[in-house]
Coordinates of C-alpha atoms and ligand atoms in Angstrom, one line a residue:
M752 CA -6.9 -9.1 167.1
A753 CA -8.1 -6.2 169.3
E754 CA -7.2 -2.7 168.4
A755 CA -4.5 -1.4 170.8
P756 CA -5.6 1.8 172.5
A757 CA -4.5 4.6 170.2
R758 CA -4.0 7.8 172.1
R759 CA -2.1 9.3 169.3
T760 CA -5.3 9.2 167.2
V761 CA -7.5 12.1 166.8
L762 CA -10.9 11.1 165.7
R763 CA -12.9 13.2 163.3
A764 CA -16.5 12.7 164.4
L765 CA -19.3 14.8 163.1
T766 CA -22.3 15.3 165.3
A767 CA -25.7 15.4 163.7
T768 CA -25.4 19.1 163.6
G769 CA -22.3 18.8 161.5
A770 CA -19.8 20.1 164.1
A771 CA -16.4 18.5 164.1
T772 CA -15.6 17.0 167.4
V773 CA -13.3 14.5 169.0
V774 CA -14.8 11.4 170.6
A775 CA -12.9 9.4 173.2
F776 CA -13.9 6.5 175.3
D777 CA -13.3 5.9 179.0
P778 CA -13.1 2.2 179.6
R779 CA -13.6 2.7 183.4
T780 CA -16.9 4.6 183.2
R781 CA -17.8 3.2 179.8
G782 CA -18.5 6.8 178.8
W783 CA -18.0 8.1 175.3
A784 CA -17.1 11.8 175.3
A785 CA -17.4 14.4 172.7
T786 CA -14.6 16.3 174.4
G787 CA -11.1 17.5 173.4
T788 CA -8.1 15.3 172.8
P789 CA -8.3 12.1 174.9
G790 CA -6.8 12.7 178.3
T791 CA -5.7 10.4 181.1
G792 CA -7.7 7.3 181.3
R793 CA -9.4 8.0 178.0
T794 CA -8.9 6.0 174.8
A795 CA -9.3 7.6 171.4
V796 CA -11.4 5.7 169.0
P797 CA -9.7 4.7 165.8
P798 CA -9.5 7.1 162.9
L799 CA -12.6 6.7 160.7
D800 CA -13.7 7.5 157.2
G801 CA -17.2 8.1 158.4
T802 CA -18.7 9.5 161.6
L803 CA -19.2 8.4 165.1
T804 CA -21.7 10.4 167.0
T805 CA -23.1 10.7 170.5
D806 CA -25.5 13.3 169.4
P807 CA -28.7 12.9 171.5
A808 CA -31.0 12.9 168.4
A809 CA -29.0 10.1 166.8
L810 CA -29.1 8.1 170.0
D811 CA -32.8 8.6 170.4
A812 CA -33.4 7.5 166.8
A813 CA -31.3 4.4 167.3
A814 CA -33.3 3.6 170.5
D815 CA -36.5 3.5 168.4
D816 CA -37.8 1.3 165.6
Y817 CA -41.0 0.6 163.7
G818 CA -42.4 -1.2 166.8
H819 CA -42.3 2.0 168.9
H820 CA -42.8 0.1 172.1
V821 CA -39.2 -0.9 173.0
S822 CA -36.4 1.5 173.6
H823 CA -32.8 0.8 174.4
R824 CA -30.4 3.7 174.1
P825 CA -26.9 3.1 172.7
L826 CA -23.9 5.0 173.8
A827 CA -22.8 5.9 170.3
V828 CA -23.8 5.5 166.6
L829 CA -21.4 4.8 163.8
R830 CA -22.2 5.9 160.3
P831 CA -19.4 4.1 158.5
G832 CA -17.7 5.8 155.6
S833 CA -16.2 2.4 154.6
V834 CA -16.2 -1.3 155.6
D835 CA -12.8 -0.5 157.3
D836 CA -14.8 1.7 159.7
V837 CA -17.0 -1.3 160.6
V838 CA -13.9 -3.4 161.2
A839 CA -12.2 -0.7 163.3
M840 CA -15.1 -0.1 165.5
V841 CA -16.1 -3.7 166.0
R842 CA -12.5 -4.4 167.0
F843 CA -12.6 -1.4 169.3
C844 CA -15.8 -2.7 170.9
H845 CA -14.4 -6.2 171.1
A846 CA -11.4 -4.8 173.0
H847 CA -13.6 -2.9 175.4
R848 CA -16.4 -5.5 175.6
L849 CA -19.0 -3.1 174.3
P850 CA -22.1 -4.6 172.7
V851 CA -22.8 -3.8 169.0
A852 CA -25.9 -4.0 166.9
P853 CA -26.1 -3.2 163.1
R854 CA -29.1 -1.3 162.1
G855 CA -30.4 -1.2 158.5
Q856 CA -33.7 0.7 158.2
G857 CA -34.8 0.0 161.8
H858 CA -38.0 -1.8 160.8
G859 CA -37.9 -4.4 163.4
T860 CA -40.8 -4.2 165.8
F861 CA -39.3 -5.4 169.1
G862 CA -36.0 -3.6 169.5
Q863 CA -34.1 -6.1 167.4
A864 CA -31.5 -3.5 166.1
Q865 CA -31.2 -1.7 169.5
V866 CA -28.4 -2.1 172.0
A867 CA -28.4 -0.7 175.5
G868 CA -25.1 0.9 176.4
G869 CA -23.4 -0.1 173.2
L870 CA -22.7 0.8 169.6
V871 CA -25.3 0.9 166.8
I872 CA -23.8 0.7 163.4
E873 CA -26.1 2.3 160.9
T874 CA -25.4 0.5 157.6
A875 CA -27.3 2.9 155.4
T876 CA -24.0 4.4 154.2
L877 CA -22.8 1.0 152.9
D878 CA -24.9 1.7 149.8
R879 CA -22.8 0.6 146.9
I880 CA -24.5 -1.3 144.2
G881 CA -21.9 -3.1 142.1
P882 CA -22.1 -3.8 138.4
L883 CA -24.2 -6.9 137.4
S884 CA -22.2 -10.0 136.6
A885 CA -21.5 -10.4 132.9
D886 CA -24.4 -12.8 132.4
G887 CA -26.7 -10.7 134.6
T888 CA -27.4 -13.4 137.1
S889 CA -25.9 -11.7 140.1
V890 CA -25.0 -8.4 141.7
T891 CA -22.8 -7.6 144.7
V892 CA -24.2 -4.8 147.0
G893 CA -23.4 -3.1 150.3
A894 CA -25.5 -4.3 153.2
G895 CA -27.1 -0.9 153.6
V896 CA -28.7 -0.8 150.2
K897 CA -32.5 -0.7 150.2
W898 CA -34.3 -3.2 148.1
S899 CA -36.1 -0.4 146.3
D900 CA -32.8 1.2 145.1
L901 CA -31.4 -2.2 144.2
T902 CA -34.4 -3.2 142.2
R903 CA -34.5 0.1 140.3
A904 CA -30.8 -0.4 139.5
T905 CA -31.1 -3.9 138.2
L906 CA -34.3 -3.2 136.3
A907 CA -32.2 -0.8 134.1
H908 CA -30.7 -4.1 132.9
G909 CA -34.0 -6.0 132.7
R910 CA -33.1 -8.0 135.8
T911 CA -34.7 -8.3 139.3
P912 CA -34.1 -10.0 142.6
P913 CA -36.3 -13.1 142.5
V914 CA -37.9 -12.5 145.9
L915 CA -39.0 -9.1 147.3
T916 CA -40.6 -8.2 150.5
D917 CA -44.0 -6.4 150.4
Y918 CA -42.3 -3.2 151.5
L919 CA -39.2 -2.3 149.6
E920 CA -37.6 0.3 151.9
L921 CA -35.8 -2.3 154.0
S922 CA -32.1 -2.9 153.9
V923 CA -30.4 -5.9 152.3
G924 CA -28.6 -6.6 155.5
G925 CA -31.7 -6.2 157.6
T926 CA -33.8 -8.7 155.6
L927 CA -30.9 -11.2 155.1
A928 CA -30.5 -11.2 158.9
V929 CA -34.1 -12.5 159.3
G930 CA -35.0 -14.3 156.0
G931 CA -36.9 -12.1 153.7
L932 CA -40.3 -13.6 152.7
G933 CA -42.6 -12.4 149.9
G934 CA -45.2 -13.5 147.4
Q935 CA -42.4 -15.1 145.2
S936 CA -41.2 -17.3 148.1
H937 CA -43.4 -20.2 147.0
R938 CA -41.2 -20.3 143.9
H939 CA -37.8 -19.1 145.0
G940 CA -37.7 -19.5 148.8
A941 CA -36.7 -16.6 151.0
Q942 CA -34.3 -13.8 150.1
V943 CA -31.6 -15.6 152.1
D944 CA -32.0 -18.6 149.7
T945 CA -31.0 -16.4 146.8
V946 CA -27.7 -15.3 148.3
T947 CA -24.5 -16.7 146.8
A948 CA -21.8 -15.0 148.9
L949 CA -21.4 -12.7 151.9
D950 CA -18.8 -10.2 153.0
V951 CA -19.0 -10.0 156.8
V952 CA -17.3 -8.6 159.9
T953 CA -17.2 -11.0 162.8
G954 CA -17.8 -10.1 166.4
A955 CA -14.0 -10.1 166.8
G956 CA -13.7 -7.5 164.0
E957 CA -12.4 -9.9 161.3
R958 CA -13.5 -9.2 157.8
L959 CA -14.3 -12.5 156.0
H960 CA -15.8 -13.6 152.8
C961 CA -18.1 -16.6 153.0
S962 CA -20.3 -18.7 150.8
R963 CA -21.6 -22.3 150.5
T964 CA -18.1 -23.4 149.6
R965 CA -16.0 -21.0 151.7
R966 CA -16.5 -20.9 155.5
R967 CA -19.8 -22.4 155.1
D968 CA -20.4 -22.4 158.9
L969 CA -20.2 -18.6 158.9
F970 CA -22.3 -18.3 155.8
E971 CA -25.1 -20.4 157.3
A972 CA -24.8 -18.8 160.7
T973 CA -25.2 -15.4 159.2
L974 CA -28.1 -15.9 156.8
A975 CA -31.3 -15.5 158.9
G976 CA -28.8 -15.5 161.8
L977 CA -30.3 -12.4 163.5
G978 CA -26.9 -10.7 163.5
Q979 CA -25.6 -13.1 166.1
C980 CA -22.3 -14.1 164.5
S981 CA -21.4 -11.3 162.1
V982 CA -22.3 -7.9 160.7
I983 CA -23.1 -8.3 157.0
V984 CA -21.3 -5.6 155.1
G985 CA -21.9 -6.9 151.5
A986 CA -23.9 -9.6 149.7
T987 CA -23.9 -11.2 146.3
L988 CA -27.5 -11.8 145.3
A989 CA -29.0 -13.8 142.5
L990 CA -31.0 -12.0 139.8
V991 CA -33.6 -13.2 137.3
R992 CA -35.2 -11.8 134.2
A993 CA -37.8 -9.1 135.1
P994 CA -41.1 -8.8 133.4
D995 CA -42.1 -5.4 131.9
T996 CA -45.6 -5.7 133.2
V997 CA -47.7 -8.0 135.4
R998 CA -51.3 -9.0 135.7
S999 CA -52.7 -8.9 139.2
Y1000 CA -55.7 -10.9 140.3
L1001 CA -57.5 -10.1 143.6
L1002 CA -59.9 -13.0 144.3
P1003 CA -62.4 -12.8 147.1
Y1004 CA -63.4 -15.7 149.3
D1005 CA -66.1 -16.0 152.0
D1006 CA -64.7 -19.1 153.5
L1007 CA -61.3 -19.6 155.1
E1008 CA -60.8 -23.3 154.1
T1009 CA -61.7 -22.7 150.5
F1010 CA -59.3 -19.9 150.3
L1011 CA -56.5 -22.0 151.9
D1012 CA -57.2 -24.9 149.6
D1013 CA -57.0 -22.7 146.5
Q1014 CA -53.8 -21.0 147.8
R1015 CA -52.2 -24.4 148.5
R1016 CA -53.1 -25.7 145.0
L1017 CA -51.7 -22.6 143.4
A1018 CA -48.5 -22.9 145.5
E1019 CA -48.0 -26.5 144.5
E1020 CA -48.7 -25.9 140.9
R1021 CA -46.6 -22.7 140.9
R1022 CA -49.2 -21.3 138.5
F1023 CA -48.5 -17.7 139.3
A1024 CA -45.2 -15.8 139.8
Y1025 CA -46.4 -14.3 143.0
L1026 CA -49.0 -15.5 145.6
E1027 CA -50.1 -13.9 148.8
G1028 CA -53.4 -13.2 150.6
Q1029 CA -55.2 -11.2 153.2
V1030 CA -57.9 -11.9 155.7
T1031 CA -60.4 -9.1 155.9
T1032 CA -62.2 -8.2 159.1
D1033 CA -65.1 -6.0 159.9
A1034 CA -65.1 -3.1 162.4
S1035 CA -65.4 -5.4 165.3
G1036 CA -62.4 -7.5 164.2
A1037 CA -64.7 -10.4 163.2
F1038 CA -63.8 -12.5 160.1
R1039 CA -65.4 -11.1 157.0
G1040 CA -63.5 -13.0 154.3
C1041 CA -60.2 -13.4 152.5
V1042 CA -58.7 -12.0 149.4
L1043 CA -56.2 -14.1 147.4
E1044 CA -53.6 -12.0 145.6
A1045 CA -52.0 -13.8 142.6
V1046 CA -49.8 -12.1 140.1
A1047 CA -48.7 -13.4 136.7
Y1048 CA -45.5 -12.0 135.1
G1049 CA -45.8 -11.0 131.5
P1050 CA -43.0 -10.9 128.8
P1051 CA -40.1 -11.2 128.8
A1052 CA -40.2 -13.1 132.1
G1053 CA -43.4 -15.1 131.3
P1054 CA -46.0 -15.6 128.6
A1055 CA -48.8 -13.1 128.1
P1056 CA -51.2 -13.9 130.9
D1057 CA -54.2 -16.1 130.0
D1058 CA -57.1 -15.3 132.4
T1059 CA -59.0 -18.5 131.6
A1060 CA -56.0 -20.8 132.2
L1061 CA -54.8 -18.9 135.3
L1062 CA -58.1 -18.9 137.0
A1063 CA -59.3 -22.4 136.0
G1064 CA -60.7 -24.5 138.8
L1065 CA -60.5 -21.8 141.5
S1066 CA -63.4 -21.4 143.9
H1067 CA -63.4 -17.7 144.6
R1068 CA -66.7 -15.7 144.8
A1069 CA -68.2 -15.7 141.3
G1070 CA -67.8 -12.4 139.5
G1071 CA -65.7 -11.0 142.3
A1072 CA -62.3 -11.0 140.7
T1073 CA -60.5 -7.7 140.3
V1074 CA -58.0 -7.9 137.4
S1075 CA -55.5 -5.2 136.6
D1076 CA -52.3 -4.8 134.5
L1077 CA -49.5 -2.7 135.9
G1078 CA -45.8 -2.0 135.4
Y1079 CA -43.5 -4.4 137.2
Y1080 CA -41.9 -1.8 139.5
D1081 CA -45.3 -0.2 140.2
F1082 CA -46.5 -3.7 141.3
L1083 CA -43.5 -4.2 143.6
D1084 CA -43.9 -0.8 145.1
R1085 CA -47.6 -1.1 145.4
L1086 CA -47.6 -0.3 149.1
A1087 CA -46.0 3.2 148.6
P1088 CA -49.3 5.1 148.4
A1089 CA -50.7 3.3 151.5
V1090 CA -47.5 4.0 153.4
A1091 CA -47.7 7.7 152.5
A1092 CA -51.3 7.7 153.7
L1093 CA -50.3 5.9 157.0
K1094 CA -47.6 8.5 157.5
E1095 CA -50.0 11.3 156.8
S1096 CA -52.6 10.0 159.3
G1097 CA -50.0 9.2 162.0
V1098 CA -50.7 5.5 162.0
W1099 CA -47.2 4.7 160.7
G1100 CA -45.9 6.1 164.1
Y1101 CA -48.3 3.8 166.1
A1102 CA -46.9 0.9 168.2
H1103 CA -46.6 -2.3 166.1
P1104 CA -46.5 -5.3 168.3
W1105 CA -46.6 -7.6 165.3
L1106 CA -47.1 -11.3 165.3
N1107 CA -45.6 -13.3 162.5
L1108 CA -46.2 -17.1 162.6
L1109 CA -45.1 -20.0 160.4
I1110 CA -47.7 -22.7 160.5
P1111 CA -47.6 -26.2 159.0
G1112 CA -49.9 -26.5 156.0
D1113 CA -51.9 -29.4 157.5
A1114 CA -52.6 -27.4 160.7
V1115 CA -53.2 -23.9 159.1
A1116 CA -57.0 -24.2 158.7
A1117 CA -57.5 -25.2 162.4
V1118 CA -54.9 -22.9 163.9
A1119 CA -55.5 -19.8 161.8
G1120 CA -59.3 -20.4 162.2
T1121 CA -58.9 -20.4 166.0
L1122 CA -56.7 -17.3 166.1
L1123 CA -58.9 -15.4 163.7
D1124 CA -62.1 -16.5 165.6
D1125 CA -60.7 -14.9 168.7
L1126 CA -59.7 -11.7 167.0
T1127 CA -61.3 -8.4 168.1
E1128 CA -61.0 -4.9 166.8
A1129 CA -58.8 -4.1 169.8
D1130 CA -56.4 -6.9 168.8
L1131 CA -55.7 -5.6 165.4
G1132 CA -56.2 -1.9 165.9
A1133 CA -55.4 -0.1 162.6
G1134 CA -53.5 -3.1 161.3
L1135 CA -54.2 -6.0 158.9
V1136 CA -53.8 -9.8 158.6
L1137 CA -51.7 -11.5 155.9
L1138 CA -52.0 -15.2 155.3
Y1139 CA -50.1 -17.0 152.4
P1140 CA -48.4 -20.2 151.5
L1141 CA -44.6 -20.8 151.1
A1142 CA -42.8 -23.8 149.6
G1143 CA -41.1 -26.0 152.2
E1144 CA -38.6 -27.4 149.7
R1145 CA -37.5 -23.9 148.6
L1146 CA -36.7 -22.8 152.2
T1147 CA -33.2 -24.2 152.4
T1148 CA -31.4 -21.8 154.7
P1149 CA -30.8 -23.7 158.0
L1150 CA -31.5 -20.8 160.4
L1151 CA -34.7 -19.7 158.8
R1152 CA -36.8 -22.1 160.9
G1153 CA -40.0 -23.1 159.3
P1154 CA -42.3 -26.0 160.0
A1155 CA -42.0 -29.3 158.3
G1156 CA -44.2 -30.1 155.3
P1157 CA -44.5 -29.1 151.7
V1158 CA -46.6 -25.9 152.0
P1159 CA -46.1 -24.0 155.3
Y1160 CA -48.1 -20.8 155.7
L1161 CA -47.2 -17.3 157.0
L1162 CA -49.8 -15.8 159.2
A1163 CA -49.1 -12.2 160.2
L1164 CA -51.2 -10.1 162.5
L1165 CA -49.8 -6.7 161.7
R1166 CA -51.2 -4.9 164.8
A1167 CA -51.1 -1.1 165.1
V1168 CA -52.2 0.7 168.3
P1169 CA -51.5 4.2 169.5
A1170 CA -47.9 4.3 170.8
D1171 CA -49.0 5.8 174.1
D1172 CA -51.5 3.0 174.8
T1173 CA -49.0 1.0 176.8
D1174 CA -51.8 -1.2 178.3
A1175 CA -52.8 -2.3 174.8
V1176 CA -49.2 -3.1 173.9
R1177 CA -48.8 -5.2 177.0
R1178 CA -52.0 -7.0 176.4
L1179 CA -51.0 -7.7 172.7
L1180 CA -47.6 -8.9 173.6
A1181 CA -49.2 -11.4 176.0
A1182 CA -51.6 -12.4 173.2
N1183 CA -48.7 -12.9 170.9
R1184 CA -47.1 -15.2 173.3
R1185 CA -50.3 -17.2 173.7
A1186 CA -50.8 -17.5 170.0
Y1187 CA -47.2 -18.5 169.5
D1188 CA -47.7 -21.3 172.0
V1189 CA -50.7 -22.5 170.1
V1190 CA -48.7 -22.5 166.9
V1191 CA -45.7 -24.4 168.5
A1192 CA -48.1 -27.0 169.8
A1193 CA -49.2 -27.5 166.2
G1194 CA -45.6 -27.9 164.9
G1195 CA -45.1 -24.3 163.8
T1196 CA -42.8 -21.4 164.9
Q1197 CA -42.5 -17.7 164.6
Y1198 CA -40.8 -15.7 161.9
P1199 CA -38.7 -13.5 164.2
V1200 CA -39.5 -10.0 162.8
G1201 CA -42.4 -9.5 165.2
S1202 CA -42.9 -9.0 168.9
V1203 CA -43.1 -12.3 170.7
P1204 CA -41.6 -12.4 174.2
F1205 CA -39.0 -15.1 174.1
T1206 CA -36.7 -16.7 176.7
R1207 CA -33.3 -18.3 176.0
A1208 CA -35.1 -21.7 176.2
D1209 CA -37.5 -20.6 173.6
W1210 CA -34.7 -19.7 171.2
R1211 CA -33.1 -23.1 171.7
R1212 CA -36.4 -24.7 170.8
H1213 CA -36.8 -22.3 167.9
Y1214 CA -33.5 -23.4 166.4
G1215 CA -34.0 -27.0 167.2
D1216 CA -31.4 -29.2 165.5
A1217 CA -29.7 -26.1 164.1
W1218 CA -28.9 -24.9 167.7
P1219 CA -25.5 -26.7 168.2
R1220 CA -24.2 -25.3 164.9
L1221 CA -25.4 -21.8 165.7
A1222 CA -23.9 -22.0 169.2
A1223 CA -20.6 -23.2 167.8
A1224 CA -20.5 -20.4 165.3
K1225 CA -21.3 -17.9 168.0
R1226 CA -18.4 -19.2 170.1
R1227 CA -16.1 -19.0 167.1
Y1228 CA -17.1 -15.8 165.4
D1229 CA -18.4 -13.7 168.4
P1230 CA -16.4 -15.1 171.3
R1231 CA -17.3 -12.3 173.6
G1232 CA -21.0 -12.4 172.8
L1233 CA -21.2 -8.8 171.8
L1234 CA -23.3 -8.9 168.7
V1235 CA -27.0 -8.0 168.9
P1236 CA -27.4 -9.1 172.5
G1237 CA -30.9 -7.6 172.7
R1238 CA -32.4 -10.7 171.1
G1239 CA -31.6 -12.6 174.3
I1240 CA -30.5 -15.7 172.3
F1241 CA -27.3 -16.3 174.2
Ligands
FAD132 C1 -43.7 -2.1 156.9 C2 -42.9 -3.4 156.9 C3 -43.1 -4.4 156.0 C4 -42.4 -5.6 156.0 N1 -42.6 -6.5 155.1 C5 -41.9 -7.7 155.1 C6 -42.1 -8.6 154.1 O1 -42.9 -8.5 153.2 N2 -41.4 -9.8 154.2 C7 -40.5 -10.0 155.2 O2 -39.8 -11.0 155.2 N3 -40.3 -9.1 156.2 C8 -41.0 -7.9 156.2 N4 -40.9 -7.0 157.2 C9 -39.9 -7.3 158.3 C10 -38.5 -6.9 157.9 O3 -38.0 -7.8 156.8 C11 -37.5 -7.1 159.0 O4 -38.0 -6.4 160.1 C12 -36.2 -6.6 158.6 O5 -35.2 -7.1 159.5 C13 -36.1 -5.1 158.5 O6 -35.0 -4.7 157.8 P1 -34.3 -3.4 158.3 O7 -33.3 -3.0 157.3 O8 -35.2 -2.3 158.8 O9 -33.5 -4.0 159.5 P2 -33.3 -3.5 161.1 O10 -34.7 -3.4 161.7 O11 -32.5 -2.3 161.1 O12 -32.6 -4.8 161.7 C14 -33.3 -6.0 161.9 C15 -32.4 -7.0 162.5 O13 -31.3 -7.3 161.6 C16 -30.1 -7.0 162.1 N5 -29.3 -6.4 161.1 C17 -29.6 -5.3 160.4 N6 -28.6 -5.1 159.5 C18 -27.7 -6.1 159.6 C19 -26.5 -6.4 159.0 N7 -26.0 -5.7 158.0 N8 -25.8 -7.5 159.4 C20 -26.3 -8.3 160.3 N9 -27.5 -8.1 161.0 C21 -28.1 -7.0 160.6 C22 -30.3 -6.0 163.2 O14 -29.3 -6.0 164.2 C23 -31.7 -6.5 163.8 O15 -31.5 -7.6 164.6 C24 -41.5 -5.8 157.1 C25 -41.4 -4.8 158.1 C26 -42.1 -3.6 158.0 C27 -41.9 -2.6 159.1

């Protein structure tokens, strides 16, 4: 299984500056060297189609993420030129017991895609978007494809992934490793629920195809599996008919419970194609109100929106609705102008100790109320609060751990504080943990894209009755425990 040390091999590795070099690995010192031909005691890495680099800038970038408050430096970064490169390097790491973490767009907030002293596999080069199936209901893509690129490609055929995250510049592999939730989740579940097959490389470097009918254990251990059992290299994703335009409704509420009641009703009725919501706060962080965001898809994915029918029976503030029509992709990409502004102002580079919680529907008013009552300006910084319902019956992926009940809620405190304010980050991490404990006591859990300090025991509890299957898959597919160790799950 393991790649035999191949001294005869000369590796072509390009550093970030583009200079050709040779990279060797010394198993005794665990040092990777951009030196000449491997000498005594050094093992050449396998020949690659892509590049393996130890360039300091590449290592620094791989030691950072959107959270900007955790940093673990890898020893090397692989930019695969092919899936074979992933196989070769995972086998190499397996042989030398080096930890490995795949990294999509690095938008975790807690070092999720980092690996101290190991190899980061940047998947961005695995960017192939295959042709749509003959009936247009699926497409097979490389794990490094961004949802923005995928959606633009499928829209050329009038098709769209059914569920999209609010921000589209995330990789397919990255969101399938966590779940992938969005405003369409109350209808279609998470992105992982829309996957029909996966192409993966296990922790032992074996390339395998899996689906609900083939190697189901691996399929289910990989979707929302936080990269623990395999590196996703490709995925077959469901597609649905796309609308040309959508009608967006922003409905203001002064009262949290009324807002939640209307959201729950809309989620149960599936009246809209998309349903989310935000809590608004004043300058001191105090609750000011909520805005329900509901979107109806127009033809050919839905009927022409009928305002009267769509808003019937809702209790938002009278006369406060903002209604707008926009192109479907413009709607999906609605965050782009705000992201550009955040980058311009520097806030994009702030620390983001995010808190993402999944709360049972029958507890959400009490729990969210308590957490929001305690919120101060310092707790949120330049961030915002999302609060929206999901559909329990549509969340079918075993490792995406949600609370029981028909309409669980996602509550996300998207905190942003200056990256050099380490005291604030420490305080917010502790606050995240306290909030998580409150949510667990109410039957909820976390959506593990945020920054909640977690022990191994917490992970066991998190996975609950799915733990034995995950642990068995880990033993089987990553027997040396090398994949994504930074999560601290095993
Ligand atoms: C601005 C912003 C908006 C967001 N909006 C949403 C949203 O609306 N809905 C939502 O659900 N989430 C959202 N997220 C969270 C996001 O989905 C996750 O953080 C996701 O994992 C990031 O994708 P990425 O490509 O950056 O992955 P990375 O951060 O690079 O990796 C995340 C994790 O996945 C693993 N991983 C990455 N690629 C692979 C692979 N090919 N195979 C196996 N494991 C892999 C990594 O090792 C790591 O553990 C948002 C995050 C940000 C920063």
